[in-house]
Coordinates of C-alpha atoms in Angstrom, one line a residue:
M81 CA 2.1 -4.5 -4.0
Y82 CA 5.3 -6.1 -2.8
S83 CA 8.3 -6.8 -5.0
T84 CA 9.4 -10.4 -5.7
L85 CA 12.3 -10.0 -3.2
E86 CA 10.0 -8.6 -0.5
Q87 CA 7.5 -11.5 -1.2
K88 CA 10.2 -14.1 -0.7
Y89 CA 11.5 -12.4 2.4
K90 CA 8.0 -12.1 3.9
R91 CA 7.2 -15.7 3.0
I92 CA 10.2 -17.1 4.9
Q93 CA 9.3 -14.9 7.8
Q94 CA 5.8 -16.3 7.8
E95 CA 7.0 -19.8 7.6
L96 CA 9.5 -19.4 10.5
M97 CA 6.8 -17.7 12.5
A98 CA 4.3 -20.5 11.8
G99 CA 6.9 -23.1 12.9
A100 CA 7.5 -21.2 16.1
V101 CA 3.8 -20.9 16.8
A102 CA 3.4 -24.6 16.2
L103 CA 6.2 -25.4 18.5
V104 CA 4.7 -23.3 21.3
F105 CA 1.4 -25.1 20.7
V106 CA 3.1 -28.6 21.0
F107 CA 4.9 -27.4 24.2
L108 CA 1.7 -26.2 25.8
S109 CA -0.2 -29.3 24.8
G110 CA 2.4 -31.6 26.4
T111 CA 2.6 -29.5 29.6
L112 CA -1.2 -29.4 30.0
W113 CA -1.4 -33.1 29.4
Y114 CA 1.1 -34.0 32.1
W115 CA -0.4 -31.5 34.5
W116 CA -4.1 -32.1 33.9
V117 CA -4.3 -35.8 32.8
E118 CA -1.3 -37.3 34.6
G119 CA -1.8 -35.0 37.7
W120 CA 1.8 -33.9 37.9
S121 CA 3.1 -30.6 39.3
W122 CA 3.7 -27.7 36.9
E123 CA 7.4 -28.1 37.4
D124 CA 7.4 -31.8 36.5
A125 CA 5.1 -31.2 33.6
V126 CA 7.2 -28.5 32.0
Y127 CA 10.4 -30.5 32.6
M128 CA 9.0 -33.7 31.0
T129 CA 7.7 -31.7 28.0
V130 CA 11.1 -30.1 27.5
I131 CA 13.2 -33.3 27.7
T132 CA 10.6 -35.0 25.4
L133 CA 10.7 -32.4 22.7
A134 CA 14.5 -32.1 23.0
T135 CA 14.8 -35.9 22.6
V136 CA 17.7 -36.0 25.1
G137 CA 16.9 -39.5 26.3
Y138 CA 16.3 -38.8 30.0
S139 CA 14.1 -41.2 32.0
E140 CA 10.5 -40.5 32.8
T141 CA 10.0 -37.9 35.5
N142 CA 7.2 -39.9 37.0
P143 CA 5.9 -43.4 36.0
L144 CA 3.6 -43.4 33.0
E145 CA 0.9 -45.8 32.1
S146 CA 0.2 -47.0 28.5
R147 CA -2.0 -43.9 27.8
G148 CA 0.7 -41.6 29.0
R149 CA 3.4 -43.4 27.0
L150 CA 1.3 -43.3 23.9
F151 CA 0.8 -39.5 24.3
T152 CA 4.6 -39.1 24.8
I153 CA 5.3 -41.0 21.5
V154 CA 2.9 -38.6 19.7
L155 CA 4.6 -35.6 21.4
I156 CA 8.0 -36.8 20.4
L157 CA 6.9 -37.2 16.7
M158 CA 5.2 -33.8 16.7
G159 CA 8.3 -32.2 18.2
V160 CA 10.7 -33.8 15.8
I161 CA 8.6 -32.9 12.8
N162 CA 8.2 -29.3 14.0
L163 CA 11.8 -28.8 14.9
G164 CA 12.9 -30.3 11.7
Y165 CA 10.7 -27.9 9.7
I166 CA 12.1 -24.9 11.6
V167 CA 15.7 -26.0 11.1
N168 CA 15.0 -26.7 7.4
R169 CA 13.5 -23.3 6.8
F170 CA 16.1 -21.5 8.9
T171 CA 19.0 -23.3 7.0
Q172 CA 17.4 -22.4 3.6
A173 CA 17.1 -18.8 4.7
V174 CA 20.7 -18.6 5.7
I175 CA 22.0 -20.4 2.6
E176 CA 19.9 -18.3 0.2
G177 CA 20.7 -15.1 2.0
Y178 CA 17.1 -14.1 3.1
F179 CA 18.3 -12.5 6.3
Q180 CA 20.9 -10.4 4.5
E181 CA 18.2 -9.6 1.9
G182 CA 15.9 -8.4 4.7
I183 CA 18.6 -6.1 6.0
R184 CA 19.2 -4.8 2.5
L185 CA 15.4 -4.2 1.9
R186 CA 15.1 -2.3 5.1
Q187 CA 18.2 -0.2 4.2
Q188 CA 16.7 0.4 0.7
R189 CA 13.3 1.4 2.2
R190 CA 15.1 3.9 4.5
L191 CA 17.0 5.3 1.5
M192 CA 13.7 5.8 -0.4
E193 CA 12.1 7.4 2.5
S194 CA 15.0 9.9 2.8
L195 CA 15.0 10.8 -0.9
T196 CA 13.9 14.4 -1.6
G197 CA 14.4 16.5 -4.7
H198 CA 15.2 13.4 -6.6
Y199 CA 14.5 11.9 -10.1
I200 CA 12.5 8.8 -10.8
I201 CA 13.3 6.5 -13.8
C202 CA 10.4 4.2 -14.8
G203 CA 11.7 1.3 -16.8
F204 CA 15.3 -0.1 -16.8
S205 CA 15.5 -1.3 -20.4
R206 CA 18.2 0.0 -22.8
T207 CA 16.8 3.5 -22.6
G208 CA 16.4 3.5 -18.8
R209 CA 20.0 2.2 -18.4
Q210 CA 21.4 5.0 -20.4
I211 CA 19.4 7.6 -18.5
A212 CA 20.6 6.1 -15.2
K213 CA 24.2 6.4 -16.4
E214 CA 23.7 10.0 -17.3
F215 CA 22.1 10.8 -14.0
Q216 CA 24.9 9.0 -12.2
A217 CA 27.5 11.0 -14.1
E218 CA 25.7 14.2 -13.2
G219 CA 25.7 13.2 -9.5
V220 CA 21.9 13.6 -9.0
S221 CA 19.9 11.3 -6.7
F222 CA 17.5 9.1 -8.4
A223 CA 15.4 5.9 -8.0
V224 CA 14.6 3.2 -10.6
I225 CA 11.3 1.4 -11.0
D226 CA 10.9 -1.8 -13.0
S227 CA 8.6 -4.8 -12.8
D228 CA 11.1 -7.3 -14.2
F229 CA 13.1 -9.2 -11.6
E230 CA 16.3 -9.5 -13.8
S231 CA 16.2 -5.8 -14.6
V232 CA 15.9 -5.1 -10.9
Q233 CA 18.9 -7.3 -10.1
Q234 CA 21.0 -5.6 -12.8
A235 CA 20.1 -2.2 -11.4
Q236 CA 21.1 -3.4 -7.9
S237 CA 24.4 -4.7 -9.2
E238 CA 25.2 -1.3 -10.5
G239 CA 24.5 0.3 -7.2
Y240 CA 21.2 2.1 -8.0
I241 CA 18.3 2.6 -5.7
V242 CA 15.6 0.4 -7.3
Y243 CA 12.1 -0.8 -6.5
Q244 CA 10.4 -3.7 -8.2
G245 CA 6.8 -2.8 -9.1
D246 CA 4.4 -1.5 -11.7
A247 CA 5.1 2.1 -12.3
T248 CA 1.6 2.8 -13.5
L249 CA 0.2 2.2 -9.9
D250 CA -0.1 5.0 -7.4
D251 CA 1.2 2.8 -4.6
T252 CA 4.4 2.0 -6.5
L253 CA 5.1 5.7 -7.1
L254 CA 4.4 6.6 -3.5
K255 CA 6.9 3.9 -2.4
V256 CA 9.7 5.9 -4.3
G257 CA 8.6 9.3 -2.9
I258 CA 6.8 10.7 -5.9
E259 CA 5.4 13.5 -3.8
R260 CA 9.0 14.7 -3.0
A261 CA 10.5 14.1 -6.5
I262 CA 11.2 16.9 -9.0
C263 CA 11.1 14.9 -12.1
I264 CA 9.9 11.5 -13.4
V265 CA 11.1 9.9 -16.6
A266 CA 8.6 7.3 -18.1
A267 CA 10.9 5.1 -20.2
L268 CA 8.6 2.0 -20.3
P269 CA 8.4 0.0 -23.6
S270 CA 4.6 0.6 -23.9
D271 CA 3.2 4.0 -24.8
A272 CA 0.1 3.2 -22.9
E273 CA 2.1 2.4 -19.8
N274 CA 4.0 5.7 -20.1
L275 CA 0.8 7.6 -20.4
Y276 CA -0.7 5.9 -17.3
T277 CA 2.6 6.7 -15.5
V278 CA 2.5 10.3 -16.4
L279 CA -1.2 10.7 -15.4
S280 CA -0.5 9.0 -12.0
A281 CA 2.6 11.1 -11.4
K282 CA 0.8 14.4 -12.2
T283 CA -2.1 13.4 -10.0
L284 CA 0.1 12.6 -7.0
N285 CA 2.4 15.5 -7.6
P286 CA 1.1 18.3 -9.9
N287 CA 4.4 20.2 -9.7
I288 CA 6.6 17.3 -10.9
R289 CA 8.2 17.5 -14.3
A290 CA 7.3 14.5 -16.4
I291 CA 9.4 13.3 -19.3
A292 CA 8.0 10.4 -21.4
R293 CA 9.2 8.1 -24.2
A294 CA 6.9 7.7 -27.2
S295 CA 7.1 5.2 -30.1
T296 CA 4.8 7.0 -32.6
E297 CA 3.9 10.6 -33.5
E298 CA 0.3 9.9 -32.3
A299 CA 1.6 8.8 -28.9
V300 CA 3.6 12.0 -28.7
Q301 CA 0.4 14.1 -28.9
K302 CA -1.5 11.9 -26.4
L303 CA 1.3 12.0 -23.9
Q304 CA 1.5 15.8 -24.2
R305 CA -2.3 16.0 -23.7
G306 CA -1.8 13.7 -20.7
G307 CA 0.4 16.2 -19.0
A308 CA 3.9 15.3 -20.1
D309 CA 6.2 18.3 -20.0
A310 CA 8.5 16.8 -22.7
V311 CA 8.0 13.8 -24.9
I312 CA 10.9 12.1 -26.6
S313 CA 10.6 9.7 -29.5
P314 CA 13.8 7.7 -30.0
Y315 CA 13.0 7.2 -33.7
I316 CA 12.3 10.9 -34.5
T317 CA 15.2 12.1 -32.3
G318 CA 17.5 9.4 -33.7
G319 CA 16.7 10.4 -37.3
K320 CA 17.4 14.1 -36.6
R321 CA 20.7 13.2 -34.9
M322 CA 21.7 11.1 -37.9
A323 CA 20.9 13.9 -40.3
A324 CA 22.8 16.3 -38.1
A325 CA 25.8 13.9 -38.0
A326 CA 25.8 13.8 -41.8
L327 CA 25.3 17.6 -42.4
R328 CA 27.0 19.2 -39.4
P329 CA 29.3 16.6 -37.7
Q330 CA 31.5 19.0 -35.8
I331 CA 28.6 20.9 -34.3
L332 CA 27.0 17.6 -33.2
D333 CA 30.2 16.4 -31.6
F334 CA 30.6 19.7 -29.8
V335 CA 27.0 19.7 -28.5
D336 CA 27.2 16.1 -27.5
G337 CA 30.4 16.7 -25.6
M338 CA 28.7 19.3 -23.5
L339 CA 25.5 17.4 -22.8
S340 CA 26.8 14.0 -21.7
G341 CA 29.8 12.2 -20.4
T342 CA 31.9 12.4 -17.3
D343 CA 35.1 13.8 -18.8
R344 CA 33.7 17.1 -20.2
Q345 CA 35.6 20.4 -20.2
L346 CA 32.5 22.5 -21.1
Y347 CA 29.0 22.1 -19.7
M348 CA 25.6 23.5 -20.6
E349 CA 23.3 24.2 -17.7
E350 CA 20.0 26.0 -17.0
F351 CA 19.2 28.4 -14.1
L352 CA 15.8 29.6 -13.0
L353 CA 15.7 33.2 -11.8
D354 CA 13.7 33.9 -8.6
A355 CA 13.2 37.5 -7.6
A356 CA 13.3 36.5 -3.9
F357 CA 16.9 35.3 -4.2
C358 CA 18.5 36.7 -7.4
P359 CA 19.9 40.2 -7.0
F360 CA 20.0 40.8 -10.8
V361 CA 16.3 40.6 -11.6
G362 CA 15.3 43.8 -13.4
Q363 CA 18.9 44.5 -14.6
T364 CA 20.3 44.1 -18.1
L365 CA 22.9 41.5 -18.9
Q366 CA 25.4 44.3 -19.5
K367 CA 24.8 45.7 -16.0
A368 CA 24.7 42.3 -14.3
K369 CA 28.2 41.5 -15.8
L370 CA 27.6 37.7 -15.5
R371 CA 30.3 36.9 -18.1
S372 CA 33.0 39.1 -16.5
Q373 CA 32.2 37.8 -13.0
T374 CA 32.1 34.1 -13.8
G375 CA 33.3 33.5 -17.3
A376 CA 30.1 31.6 -18.2
L377 CA 28.3 32.5 -21.4
V378 CA 24.5 33.1 -21.5
L379 CA 23.4 31.4 -24.7
A380 CA 19.7 31.9 -24.5
I381 CA 16.9 33.1 -22.2
R382 CA 13.5 31.5 -22.0
R383 CA 10.9 33.8 -20.6
S384 CA 8.2 32.5 -18.2
D385 CA 5.7 32.7 -21.0
G386 CA 7.7 30.3 -23.1
N387 CA 9.3 32.9 -25.4
L388 CA 12.9 32.0 -26.3
I389 CA 15.5 34.7 -26.8
G390 CA 18.5 33.3 -28.6
G391 CA 21.9 35.0 -28.3
P392 CA 20.7 37.8 -25.9
T393 CA 22.4 41.1 -26.1
G394 CA 23.7 43.3 -23.3
D395 CA 20.4 45.3 -23.4
T396 CA 18.3 42.2 -22.6
V397 CA 16.6 42.6 -19.2
L398 CA 16.6 39.7 -16.7
M399 CA 13.1 39.0 -15.4
S400 CA 11.8 36.8 -12.6
G401 CA 10.8 33.4 -13.9
D402 CA 13.4 33.5 -16.7
T403 CA 15.5 30.4 -17.4
L404 CA 19.1 31.2 -18.4
I405 CA 20.7 28.6 -20.6
C406 CA 24.4 28.9 -20.0
M407 CA 27.7 27.4 -21.1
G408 CA 31.0 27.2 -19.3
T409 CA 33.3 25.0 -17.2
A410 CA 32.1 23.3 -14.1
E411 CA 33.7 26.0 -11.9
Q412 CA 32.3 28.8 -14.0
L413 CA 28.8 27.4 -13.7
R414 CA 29.2 26.9 -10.0
S415 CA 30.2 30.6 -9.6
L416 CA 27.3 31.6 -11.8
N417 CA 24.9 29.6 -9.6
Q418 CA 26.3 31.3 -6.5
I419 CA 25.7 34.8 -7.7
L420 CA 22.3 34.0 -9.3
G421 CA 20.9 32.3 -6.1
P422 CA 23.1 32.6 -3.0
I423 CA 20.6 30.9 -0.8
N424 CA 21.1 27.7 -2.9
S425 CA 24.7 28.1 -3.7
Q426 CA 25.7 24.6 -2.6
Q427 CA 23.9 23.1 -5.6
L428 CA 25.2 23.4 -9.2
R429 CA 21.9 22.2 -10.7
R430 CA 18.7 24.2 -10.4
P431 CA 16.1 21.9 -12.0
K432 CA 13.8 23.2 -14.6
Q433 CA 10.3 23.8 -13.2
S434 CA 7.0 23.8 -15.2

């Protein structure tokens, strides 16, 4: 499935190619006529065809009878019509920027092919736009999928990598590197579309983390059964946040300040412990001295079996597969990332894996 932009670009290519093929056919027809019917040499036949199609007004190379002149008239008309068509299509392509669009499409395709360890946003509505802003603020690589031409144009104007297509189709997901992505966010307006997207994504990449938007509680359950790792309902979440804003406004402001925005002083981040790289697996928090080494605070630990330990003590043992939920400044979290996994110390974010 090609996007609207790709379809337009391919159409103008096909039209120009058809015009060129037709011009070659007219040229060969004229040359063969003068050589075969009129009995001229190949050189004279080619020369006569060229000056006829070019309408330069030179005299006849050799005398022509009525039949030859009638053919020459037809050849001139065919040449003028064909050249006019090519010039018209070429001028339209230049004015409407099809050639620049073709270059941009090739650059975008190369960018998509080079993406790895990226995030995919399906749907660029109000929810998708906010997700894209947060991803951009976090500095992570991501691609956007949307079937609406205007939404695609808006995403392009904001500098995002975007592909126009149906996110529920396997071919569309493959175009944005689903097999190399680490997370897909299904933020389409329809619960059915989000479910199909999650099913397709999990089929193409079983290890990908899938986040889905749901409109109803029933859709939440279906999406979870469909393989979504997390399902967010804007209405349920919005209601909880409004209640929290009424009951605990300062806590909500504090947590919001750490989770989103570009001018934060404190951040919350998660780190996955791997025994192959982390030197502190098997040690207690007290012995690991993470707080004294980095200044970052370990708020909670989620075990590999899903058990959550809130406010871990110094006697809590770090185990392979644990996910540490930590708070600190950007520099503190970078330092923590370096000592937890030196092999991957150039990255601050270690994405959650299912």
